[in-house]
CSV table of C-alpha atoms in Angstrom, one decimal:
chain,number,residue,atom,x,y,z
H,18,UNK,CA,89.8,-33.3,20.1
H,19,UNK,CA,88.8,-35.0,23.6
H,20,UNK,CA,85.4,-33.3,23.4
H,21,UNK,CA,85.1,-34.7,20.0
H,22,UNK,CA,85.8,-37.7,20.7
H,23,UNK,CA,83.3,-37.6,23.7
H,24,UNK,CA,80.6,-36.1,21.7
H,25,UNK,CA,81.1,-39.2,18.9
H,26,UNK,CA,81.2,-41.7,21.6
H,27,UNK,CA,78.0,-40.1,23.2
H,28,UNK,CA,76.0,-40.1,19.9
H,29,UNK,CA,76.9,-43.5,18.8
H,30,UNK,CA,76.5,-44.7,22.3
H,31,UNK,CA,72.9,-42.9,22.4
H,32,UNK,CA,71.6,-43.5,18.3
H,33,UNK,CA,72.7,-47.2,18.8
H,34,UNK,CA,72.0,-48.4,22.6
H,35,UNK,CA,68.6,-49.9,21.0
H,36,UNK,CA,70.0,-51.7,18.4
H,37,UNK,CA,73.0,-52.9,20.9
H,38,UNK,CA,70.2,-54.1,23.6
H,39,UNK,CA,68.5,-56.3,21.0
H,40,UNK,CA,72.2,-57.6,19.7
H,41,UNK,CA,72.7,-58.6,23.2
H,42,UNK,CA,69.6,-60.0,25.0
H,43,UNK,CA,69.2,-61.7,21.8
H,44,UNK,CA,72.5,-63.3,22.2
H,45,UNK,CA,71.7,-64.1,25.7
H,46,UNK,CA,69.0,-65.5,24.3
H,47,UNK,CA,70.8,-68.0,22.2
H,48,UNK,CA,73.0,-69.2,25.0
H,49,UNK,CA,70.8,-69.9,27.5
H,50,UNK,CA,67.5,-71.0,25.0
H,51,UNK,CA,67.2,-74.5,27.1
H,52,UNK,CA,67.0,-72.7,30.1
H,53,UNK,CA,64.6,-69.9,28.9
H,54,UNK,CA,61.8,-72.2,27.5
H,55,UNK,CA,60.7,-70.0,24.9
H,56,UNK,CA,58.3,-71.7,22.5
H,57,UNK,CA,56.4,-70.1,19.7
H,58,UNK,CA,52.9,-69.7,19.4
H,59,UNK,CA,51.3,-72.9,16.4
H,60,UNK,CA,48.3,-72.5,14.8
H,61,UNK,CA,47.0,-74.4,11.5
H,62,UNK,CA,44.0,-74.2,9.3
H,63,UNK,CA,42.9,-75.1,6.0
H,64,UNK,CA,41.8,-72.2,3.3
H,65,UNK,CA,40.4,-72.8,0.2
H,66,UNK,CA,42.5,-71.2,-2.4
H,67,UNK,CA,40.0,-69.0,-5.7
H,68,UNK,CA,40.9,-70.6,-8.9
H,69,UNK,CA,43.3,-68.0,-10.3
H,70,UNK,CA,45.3,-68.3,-7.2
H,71,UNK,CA,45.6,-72.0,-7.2
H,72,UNK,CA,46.1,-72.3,-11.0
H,73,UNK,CA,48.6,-69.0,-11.6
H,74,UNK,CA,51.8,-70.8,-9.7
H,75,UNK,CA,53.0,-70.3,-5.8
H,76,UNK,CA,53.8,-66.3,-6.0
H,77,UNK,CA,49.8,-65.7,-6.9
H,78,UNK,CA,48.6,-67.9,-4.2
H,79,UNK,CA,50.9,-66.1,-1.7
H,80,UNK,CA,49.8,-62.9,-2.8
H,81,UNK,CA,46.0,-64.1,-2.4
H,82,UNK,CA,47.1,-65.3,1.0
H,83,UNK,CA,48.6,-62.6,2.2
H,84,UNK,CA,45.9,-60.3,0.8
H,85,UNK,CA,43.4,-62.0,2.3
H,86,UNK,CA,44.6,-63.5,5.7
H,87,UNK,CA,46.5,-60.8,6.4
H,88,UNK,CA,50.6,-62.2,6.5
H,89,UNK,CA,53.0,-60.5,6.0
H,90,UNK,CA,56.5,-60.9,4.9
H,91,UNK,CA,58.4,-61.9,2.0
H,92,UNK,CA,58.1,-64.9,-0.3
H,93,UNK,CA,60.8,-68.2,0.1
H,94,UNK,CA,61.7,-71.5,-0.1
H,95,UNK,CA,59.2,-72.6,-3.4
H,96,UNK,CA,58.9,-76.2,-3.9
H,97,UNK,CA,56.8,-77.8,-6.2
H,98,UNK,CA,56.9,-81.9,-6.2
H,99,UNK,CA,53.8,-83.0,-8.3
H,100,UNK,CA,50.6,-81.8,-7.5
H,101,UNK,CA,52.4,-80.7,-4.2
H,102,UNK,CA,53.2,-77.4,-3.7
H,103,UNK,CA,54.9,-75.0,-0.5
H,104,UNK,CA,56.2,-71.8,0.3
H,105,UNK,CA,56.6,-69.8,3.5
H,106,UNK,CA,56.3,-66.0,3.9
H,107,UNK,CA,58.9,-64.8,6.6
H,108,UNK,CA,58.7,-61.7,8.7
H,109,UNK,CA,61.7,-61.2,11.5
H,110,UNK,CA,59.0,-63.0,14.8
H,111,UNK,CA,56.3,-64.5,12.2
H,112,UNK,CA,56.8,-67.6,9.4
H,113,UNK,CA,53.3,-69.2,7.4
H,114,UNK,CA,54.6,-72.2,5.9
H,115,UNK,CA,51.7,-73.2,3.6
H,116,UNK,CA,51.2,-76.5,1.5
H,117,UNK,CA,48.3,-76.8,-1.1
H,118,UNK,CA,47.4,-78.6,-4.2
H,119,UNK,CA,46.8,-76.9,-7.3
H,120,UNK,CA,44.3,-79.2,-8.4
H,121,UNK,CA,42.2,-79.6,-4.7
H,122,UNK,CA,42.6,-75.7,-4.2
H,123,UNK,CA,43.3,-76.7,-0.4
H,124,UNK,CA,46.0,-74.9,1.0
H,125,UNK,CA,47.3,-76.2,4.7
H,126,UNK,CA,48.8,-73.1,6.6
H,127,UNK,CA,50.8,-73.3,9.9
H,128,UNK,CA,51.7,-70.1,11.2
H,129,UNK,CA,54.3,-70.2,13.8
H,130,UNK,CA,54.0,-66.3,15.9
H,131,UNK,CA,57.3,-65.8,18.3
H,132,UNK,CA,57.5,-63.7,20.7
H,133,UNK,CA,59.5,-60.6,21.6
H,134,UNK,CA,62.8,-62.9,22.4
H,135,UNK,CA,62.9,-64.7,19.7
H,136,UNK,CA,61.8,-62.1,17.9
H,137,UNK,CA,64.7,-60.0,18.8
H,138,UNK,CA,67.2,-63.3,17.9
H,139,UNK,CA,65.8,-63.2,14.3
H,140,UNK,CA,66.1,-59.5,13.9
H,141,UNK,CA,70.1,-60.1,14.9
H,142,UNK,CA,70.5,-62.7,12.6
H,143,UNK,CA,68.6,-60.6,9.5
H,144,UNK,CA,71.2,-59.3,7.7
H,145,UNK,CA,71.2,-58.1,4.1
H,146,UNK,CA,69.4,-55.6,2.1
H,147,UNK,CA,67.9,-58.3,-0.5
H,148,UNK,CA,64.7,-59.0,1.6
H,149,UNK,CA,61.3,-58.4,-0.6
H,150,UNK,CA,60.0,-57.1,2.7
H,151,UNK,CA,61.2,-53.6,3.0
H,152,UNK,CA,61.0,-53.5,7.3
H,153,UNK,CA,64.0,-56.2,7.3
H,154,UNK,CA,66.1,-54.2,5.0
H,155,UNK,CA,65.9,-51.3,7.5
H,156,UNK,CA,66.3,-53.0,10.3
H,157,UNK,CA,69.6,-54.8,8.4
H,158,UNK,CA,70.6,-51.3,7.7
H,159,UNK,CA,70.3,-50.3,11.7
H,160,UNK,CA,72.2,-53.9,12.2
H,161,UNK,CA,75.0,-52.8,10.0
H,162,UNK,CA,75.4,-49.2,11.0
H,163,UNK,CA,75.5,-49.9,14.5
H,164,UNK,CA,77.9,-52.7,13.4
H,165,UNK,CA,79.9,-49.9,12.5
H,166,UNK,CA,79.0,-47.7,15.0
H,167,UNK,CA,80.6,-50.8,17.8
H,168,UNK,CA,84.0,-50.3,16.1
H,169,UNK,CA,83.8,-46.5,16.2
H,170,UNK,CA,82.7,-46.7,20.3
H,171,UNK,CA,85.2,-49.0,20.7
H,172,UNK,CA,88.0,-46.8,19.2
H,173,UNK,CA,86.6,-43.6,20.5
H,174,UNK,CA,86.3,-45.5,24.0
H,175,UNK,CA,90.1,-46.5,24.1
H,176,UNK,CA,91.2,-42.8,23.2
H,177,UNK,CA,89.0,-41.4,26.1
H,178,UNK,CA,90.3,-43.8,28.5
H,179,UNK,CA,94.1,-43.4,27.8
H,180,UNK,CA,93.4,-39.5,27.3
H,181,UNK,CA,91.3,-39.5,30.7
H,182,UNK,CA,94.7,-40.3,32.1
H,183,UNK,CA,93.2,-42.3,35.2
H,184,UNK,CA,93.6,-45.9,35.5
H,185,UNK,CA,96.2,-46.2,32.9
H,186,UNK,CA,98.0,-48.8,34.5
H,187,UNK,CA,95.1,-51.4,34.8
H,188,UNK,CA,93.5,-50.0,31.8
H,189,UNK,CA,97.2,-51.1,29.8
H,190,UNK,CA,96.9,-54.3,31.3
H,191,UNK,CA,93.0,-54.8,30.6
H,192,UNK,CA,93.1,-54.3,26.8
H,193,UNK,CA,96.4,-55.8,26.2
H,194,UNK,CA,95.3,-59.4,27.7
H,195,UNK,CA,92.3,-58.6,25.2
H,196,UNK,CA,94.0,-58.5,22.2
H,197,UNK,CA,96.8,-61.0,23.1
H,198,UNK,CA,94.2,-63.4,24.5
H,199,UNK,CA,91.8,-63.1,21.2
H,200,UNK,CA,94.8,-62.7,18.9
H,201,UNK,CA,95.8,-66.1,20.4
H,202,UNK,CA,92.4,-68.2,21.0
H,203,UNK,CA,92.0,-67.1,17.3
H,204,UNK,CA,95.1,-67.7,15.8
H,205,UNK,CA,95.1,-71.9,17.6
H,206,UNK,CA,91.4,-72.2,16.6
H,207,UNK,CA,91.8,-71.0,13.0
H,208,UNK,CA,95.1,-74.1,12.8
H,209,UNK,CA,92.7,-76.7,14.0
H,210,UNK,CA,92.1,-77.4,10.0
Z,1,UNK,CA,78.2,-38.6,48.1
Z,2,UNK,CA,76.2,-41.9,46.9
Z,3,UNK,CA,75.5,-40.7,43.5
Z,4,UNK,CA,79.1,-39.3,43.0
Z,5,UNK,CA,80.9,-42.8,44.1
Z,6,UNK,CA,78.3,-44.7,41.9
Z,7,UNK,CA,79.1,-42.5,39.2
Z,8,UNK,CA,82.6,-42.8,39.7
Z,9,UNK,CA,82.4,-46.7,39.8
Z,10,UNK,CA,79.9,-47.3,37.4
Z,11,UNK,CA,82.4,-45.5,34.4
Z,12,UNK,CA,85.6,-47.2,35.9
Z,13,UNK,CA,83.7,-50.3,35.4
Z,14,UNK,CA,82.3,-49.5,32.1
Z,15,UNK,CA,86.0,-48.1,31.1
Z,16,UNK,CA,87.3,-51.5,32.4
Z,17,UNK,CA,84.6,-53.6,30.6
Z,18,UNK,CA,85.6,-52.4,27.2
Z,19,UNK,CA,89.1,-52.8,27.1
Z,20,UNK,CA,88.5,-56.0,28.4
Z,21,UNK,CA,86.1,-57.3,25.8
Z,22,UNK,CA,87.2,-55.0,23.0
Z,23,UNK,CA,89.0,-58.0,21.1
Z,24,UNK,CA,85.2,-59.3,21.3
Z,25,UNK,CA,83.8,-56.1,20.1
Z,26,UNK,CA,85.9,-56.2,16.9
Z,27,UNK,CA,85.3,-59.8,15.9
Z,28,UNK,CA,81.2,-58.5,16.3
Z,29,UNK,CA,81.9,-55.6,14.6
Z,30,UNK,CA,83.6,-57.2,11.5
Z,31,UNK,CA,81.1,-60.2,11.5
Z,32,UNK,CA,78.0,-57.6,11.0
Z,33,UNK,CA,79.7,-55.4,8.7
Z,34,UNK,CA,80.5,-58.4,6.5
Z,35,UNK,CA,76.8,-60.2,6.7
Z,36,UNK,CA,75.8,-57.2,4.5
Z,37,UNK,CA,77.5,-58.9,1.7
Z,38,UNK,CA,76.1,-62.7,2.4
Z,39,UNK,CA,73.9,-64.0,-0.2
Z,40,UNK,CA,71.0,-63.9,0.6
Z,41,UNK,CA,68.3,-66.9,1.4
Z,42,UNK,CA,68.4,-69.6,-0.8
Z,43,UNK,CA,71.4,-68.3,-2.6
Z,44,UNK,CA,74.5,-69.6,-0.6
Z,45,UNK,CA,77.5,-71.4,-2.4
Z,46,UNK,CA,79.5,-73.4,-0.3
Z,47,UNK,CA,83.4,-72.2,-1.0
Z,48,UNK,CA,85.4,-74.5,-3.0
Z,49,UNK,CA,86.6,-78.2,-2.5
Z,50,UNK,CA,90.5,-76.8,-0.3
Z,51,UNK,CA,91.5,-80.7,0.3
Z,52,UNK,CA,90.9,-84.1,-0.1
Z,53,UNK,CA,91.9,-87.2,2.2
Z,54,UNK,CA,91.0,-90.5,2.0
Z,55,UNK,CA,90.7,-92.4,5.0
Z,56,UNK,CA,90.4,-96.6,5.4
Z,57,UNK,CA,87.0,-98.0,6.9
Z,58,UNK,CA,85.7,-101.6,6.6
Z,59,UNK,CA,82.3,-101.2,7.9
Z,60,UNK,CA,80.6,-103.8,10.0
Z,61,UNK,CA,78.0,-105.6,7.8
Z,62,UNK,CA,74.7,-104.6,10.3
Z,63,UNK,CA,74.8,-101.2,10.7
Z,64,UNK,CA,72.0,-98.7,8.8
Z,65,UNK,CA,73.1,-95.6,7.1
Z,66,UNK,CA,72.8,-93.4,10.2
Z,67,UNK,CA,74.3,-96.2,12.6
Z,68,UNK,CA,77.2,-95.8,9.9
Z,69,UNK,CA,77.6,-92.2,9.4
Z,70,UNK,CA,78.4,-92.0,13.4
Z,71,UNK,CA,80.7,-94.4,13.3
Z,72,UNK,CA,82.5,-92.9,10.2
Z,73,UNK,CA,82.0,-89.6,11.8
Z,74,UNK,CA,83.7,-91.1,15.2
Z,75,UNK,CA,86.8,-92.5,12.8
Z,76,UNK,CA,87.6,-89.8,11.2
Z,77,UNK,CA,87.9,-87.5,14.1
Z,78,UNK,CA,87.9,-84.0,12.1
Z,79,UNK,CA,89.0,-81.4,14.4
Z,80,UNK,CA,86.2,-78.9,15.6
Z,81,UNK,CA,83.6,-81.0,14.3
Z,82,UNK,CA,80.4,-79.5,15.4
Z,83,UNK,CA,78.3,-82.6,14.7
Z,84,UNK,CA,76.7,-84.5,11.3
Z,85,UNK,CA,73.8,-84.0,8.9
Z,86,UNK,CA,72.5,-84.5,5.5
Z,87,UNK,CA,72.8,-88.5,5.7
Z,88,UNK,CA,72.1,-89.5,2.6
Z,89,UNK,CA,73.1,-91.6,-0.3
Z,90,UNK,CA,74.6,-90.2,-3.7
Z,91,UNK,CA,74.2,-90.7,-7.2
Z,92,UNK,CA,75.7,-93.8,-7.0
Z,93,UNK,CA,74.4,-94.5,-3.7
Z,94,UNK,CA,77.5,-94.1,-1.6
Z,95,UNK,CA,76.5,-93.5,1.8
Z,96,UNK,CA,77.6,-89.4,1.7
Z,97,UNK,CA,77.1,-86.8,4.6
Z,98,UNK,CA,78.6,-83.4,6.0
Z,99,UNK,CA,80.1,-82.7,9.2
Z,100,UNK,CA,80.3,-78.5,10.5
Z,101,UNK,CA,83.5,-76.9,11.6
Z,102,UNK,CA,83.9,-73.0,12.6
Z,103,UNK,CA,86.9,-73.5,10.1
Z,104,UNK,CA,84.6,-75.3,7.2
Z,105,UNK,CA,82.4,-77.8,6.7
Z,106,UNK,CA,83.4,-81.1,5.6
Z,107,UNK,CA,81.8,-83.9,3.1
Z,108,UNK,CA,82.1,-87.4,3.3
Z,109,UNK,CA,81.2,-89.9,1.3
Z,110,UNK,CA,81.9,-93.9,1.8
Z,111,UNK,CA,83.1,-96.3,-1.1
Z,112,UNK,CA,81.9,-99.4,0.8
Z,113,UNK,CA,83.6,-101.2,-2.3
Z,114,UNK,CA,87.1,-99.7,-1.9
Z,115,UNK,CA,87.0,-99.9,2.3
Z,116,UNK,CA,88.1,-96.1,1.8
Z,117,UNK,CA,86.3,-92.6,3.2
Z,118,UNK,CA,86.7,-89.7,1.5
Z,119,UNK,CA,87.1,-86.1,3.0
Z,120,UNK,CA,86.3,-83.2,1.2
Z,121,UNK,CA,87.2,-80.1,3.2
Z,122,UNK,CA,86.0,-76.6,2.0
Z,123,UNK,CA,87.4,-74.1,4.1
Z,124,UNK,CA,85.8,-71.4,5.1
Z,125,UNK,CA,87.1,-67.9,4.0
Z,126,UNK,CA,89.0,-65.9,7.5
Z,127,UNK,CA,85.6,-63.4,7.8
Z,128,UNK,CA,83.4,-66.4,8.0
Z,129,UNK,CA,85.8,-67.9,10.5
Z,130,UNK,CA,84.7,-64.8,12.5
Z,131,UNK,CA,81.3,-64.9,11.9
Z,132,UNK,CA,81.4,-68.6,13.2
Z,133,UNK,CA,83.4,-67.5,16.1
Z,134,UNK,CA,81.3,-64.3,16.9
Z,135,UNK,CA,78.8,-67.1,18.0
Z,136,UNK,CA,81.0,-69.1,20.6
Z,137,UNK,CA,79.6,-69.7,23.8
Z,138,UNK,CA,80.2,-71.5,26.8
Z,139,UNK,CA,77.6,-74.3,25.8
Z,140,UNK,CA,79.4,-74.4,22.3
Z,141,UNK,CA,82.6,-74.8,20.1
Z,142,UNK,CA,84.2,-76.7,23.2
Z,143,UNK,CA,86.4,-78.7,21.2
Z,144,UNK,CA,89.6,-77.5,22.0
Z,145,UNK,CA,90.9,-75.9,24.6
Z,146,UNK,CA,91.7,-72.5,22.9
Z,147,UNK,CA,88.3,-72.5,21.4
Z,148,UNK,CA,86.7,-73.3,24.7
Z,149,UNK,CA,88.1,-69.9,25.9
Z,150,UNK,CA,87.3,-67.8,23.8
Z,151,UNK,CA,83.9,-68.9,24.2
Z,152,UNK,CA,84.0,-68.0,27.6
Z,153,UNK,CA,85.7,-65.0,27.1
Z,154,UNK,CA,82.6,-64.4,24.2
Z,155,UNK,CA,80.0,-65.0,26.8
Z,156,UNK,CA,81.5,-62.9,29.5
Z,157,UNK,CA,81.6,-59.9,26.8
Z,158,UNK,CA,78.2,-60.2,26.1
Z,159,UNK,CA,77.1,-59.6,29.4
Z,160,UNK,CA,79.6,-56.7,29.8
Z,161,UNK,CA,78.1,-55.6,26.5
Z,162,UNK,CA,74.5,-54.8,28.3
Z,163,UNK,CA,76.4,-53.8,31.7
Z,164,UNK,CA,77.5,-51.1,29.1
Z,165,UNK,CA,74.3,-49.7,26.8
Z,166,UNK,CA,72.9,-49.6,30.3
Z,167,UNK,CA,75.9,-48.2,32.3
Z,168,UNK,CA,76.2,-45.7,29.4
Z,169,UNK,CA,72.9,-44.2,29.3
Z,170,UNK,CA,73.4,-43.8,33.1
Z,171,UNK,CA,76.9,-41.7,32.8
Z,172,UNK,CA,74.6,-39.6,30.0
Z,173,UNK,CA,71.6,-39.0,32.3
Z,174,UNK,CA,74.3,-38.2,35.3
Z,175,UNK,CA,76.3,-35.7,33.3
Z,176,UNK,CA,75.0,-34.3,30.0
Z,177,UNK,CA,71.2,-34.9,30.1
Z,178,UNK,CA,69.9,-31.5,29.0
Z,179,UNK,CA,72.5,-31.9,25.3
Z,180,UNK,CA,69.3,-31.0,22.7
Z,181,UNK,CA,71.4,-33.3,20.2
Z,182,UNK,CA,71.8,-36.5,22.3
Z,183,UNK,CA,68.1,-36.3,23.3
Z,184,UNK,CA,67.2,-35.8,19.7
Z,185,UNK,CA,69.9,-39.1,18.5
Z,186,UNK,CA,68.2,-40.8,21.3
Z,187,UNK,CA,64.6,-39.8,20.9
Z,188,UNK,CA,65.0,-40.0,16.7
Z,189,UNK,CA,66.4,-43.7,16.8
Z,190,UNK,CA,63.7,-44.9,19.6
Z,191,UNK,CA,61.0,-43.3,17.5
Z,192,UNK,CA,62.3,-45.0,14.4
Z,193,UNK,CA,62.8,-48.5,16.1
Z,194,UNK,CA,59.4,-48.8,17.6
Z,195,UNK,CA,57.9,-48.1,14.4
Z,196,UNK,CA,59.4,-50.7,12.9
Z,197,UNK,CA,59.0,-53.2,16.0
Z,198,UNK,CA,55.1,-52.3,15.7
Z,199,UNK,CA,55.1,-53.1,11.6
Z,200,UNK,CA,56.8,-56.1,12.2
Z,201,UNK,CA,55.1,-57.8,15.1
């Protein structure tokens, strides 16, 4: 059973430690983003949309976009006010928004590139397997299995340690402040209603 | 001599820094299991109206909407507010706006007629909660003292978190680096990620 338990622990620790390196320099990330100074790459231009595209609604001028500047990602936030018309196409480090009239055929596209950092923060936040663009579906399914796969190491980890026999003592003392202490902070923040 | 001490002290401390954090590691675990079932962009519902209060304002006469919403905002003093947005006037152009709380968001709206503020709270369901405390920080939910904690506590875990997927790969490579199968789950998974990392970027 111990070496089970070892060999799970190993494998999570080993198919996951990626996944787990992204949740948590991302998170890092987050926390200390004013200190970091991370700012995306901005670009605009203006393309000229073909006629079909510009006439056949936002999805074909999208797909004529991403055909023929190259973007990639999936299709979001339509919204049509007039002879006004915008969308952006999202990929986990890269977002187009775009903005062109129907009737001018001029399309205005920003493309905002991130880099690896932030990058990283929108792969942990992509969650979901509902995304048009297949890549963030698997990389939500890695997010969820090693989701699952934290629980497991954490299970595994506390049978190996009381098992292991050493450091009982401070180990009892270590984990039980962690549950009473987050049982607690939990429990008072969740009455603040 | 070296490498056996800082093998012994590197897997007491990674022992020690998971029961430690792993109240932290469940309340991750359980907020990424349940964003599977989010909606997804676009698609959120807010949860239902929980409670209503009405609260009495008499507005001074020279304030604009936003000079307004903070003092409404400052009045009502909702507990773990997280700050306002959406100012904006309804349908029957009643100064309206929502506050954020880790336990809901709240709407209020301002009948300037009646002198009265209304608070619609929609509180959030217990995995959201999580979700909402998975992201406590030092620099954030500091609105109460127990909240303020944990955010510490969050924020220590996440560094112990890396001291870990590093620390951990160390105690492999120290013990068990010739294993066919852990090179393979290793090798397989980084093979996979930077394929995806390349399509993406």
């Amino acid at each position: 059973m111990f070496r089970l338990m070892r060999n799970i622990h190993l494998g999570l620790g080993l198919v996951f430690v990626l996944m787990a390196m992204i949740f948590a320099v991302s998170s890092l990330v987050i926390i200390y983003r004013p200190l970091l100074g991370v700012s995306p790459e901005k670009s605009e231009r203006t393309v000229q949309l073909s006629e079909q595209a510009a006439a056949g609604g936002p999805r074909a001028a999208a797909r004529e976009l991403m055909e023929n500047e190259g973007f990639r990602g999936e299709l979001r936030q339509i919204q049509e006010d007039g002879d006004k018309v915008s969308f952006r196409i999202f990929r986990p480090g890269e977002g187009v928004l775009v903005e062109y009239s129907p009737a001018s055929r001029q399309a205005k596209v920003e493309r905002t590139r991130h880099g690896a950092l932030e990058t990283m923060v929108q792969l942990h936040v992509n969650h979901g397997f509902w995304h048009d663009y297949g890549p963030s579906n698997i990389w939500a399914l890695i997010g969820f299995l090693a989701s699952v796969g934290l629980l497991l190491l954490g299970v595994t980890g506390i049978y190996l340690w009381w098992v292991g026999k050493t450091d009982r003592a401070v180990g009892s003392v270590l984990v039980s402040f962690s549950l009473v202490f987050g049982a607690v902070c939990l429990y008072l923040t969740r009455l603040q209603q | 001599m070296r490498t056996k001490a800082l093998y012994h002290w590197t897997k007491k401390i990674h022992t020690w820094a998971g029961l430690l954090t792993f109240s932290a590691f469940v309340v991750w675990g359980v907020t990424g299991i349940h964003a599977v079932f989010l909606p997804a962009a676009g698609e959120f519902t807010p949860p239902p109206v929980s409670s209503v209060r009405e609260m009495a304002f008499q507005a001074p006469g020279d304030l604009d909407d936003q000079e307004l919403s903070q003092a409404i905002f400052e009045a009502a003093e909702i507990p773990l507010a997280g700050g306002r947005y959406n100012v904006h006037r309804d349908e029957n152009l009643n100064l309206a706006f929502n506050v954020f709380t880790i336990n809901g968001g709240r709407e209020l709206t301002y009948y300037e007629d009646r002198g009265v503020v209304e608070i619609a709270h929609r509180k959030n369901s217990l995995w959201s909660y999580f979700s909402s405390m998975h992201t406590a920080h030092s620099n954030r939910h500091q609105l109460v003292p127990a909240a303020s904690a944990w955010g510490y506590f969050n924020e220590m875990a996440t560094w112990a978190f890396l001291f870990m997927t590093i620390s951990g790969v160390y105690m492999w490579i120290a013990t068990r680096p010739f294993l066919t199968w852990a090179r393979l789950s290793l090798a397989g998974m980084a093979l996979l990620m930077l394929v995806l990392w390349i399509v993406i970027r």
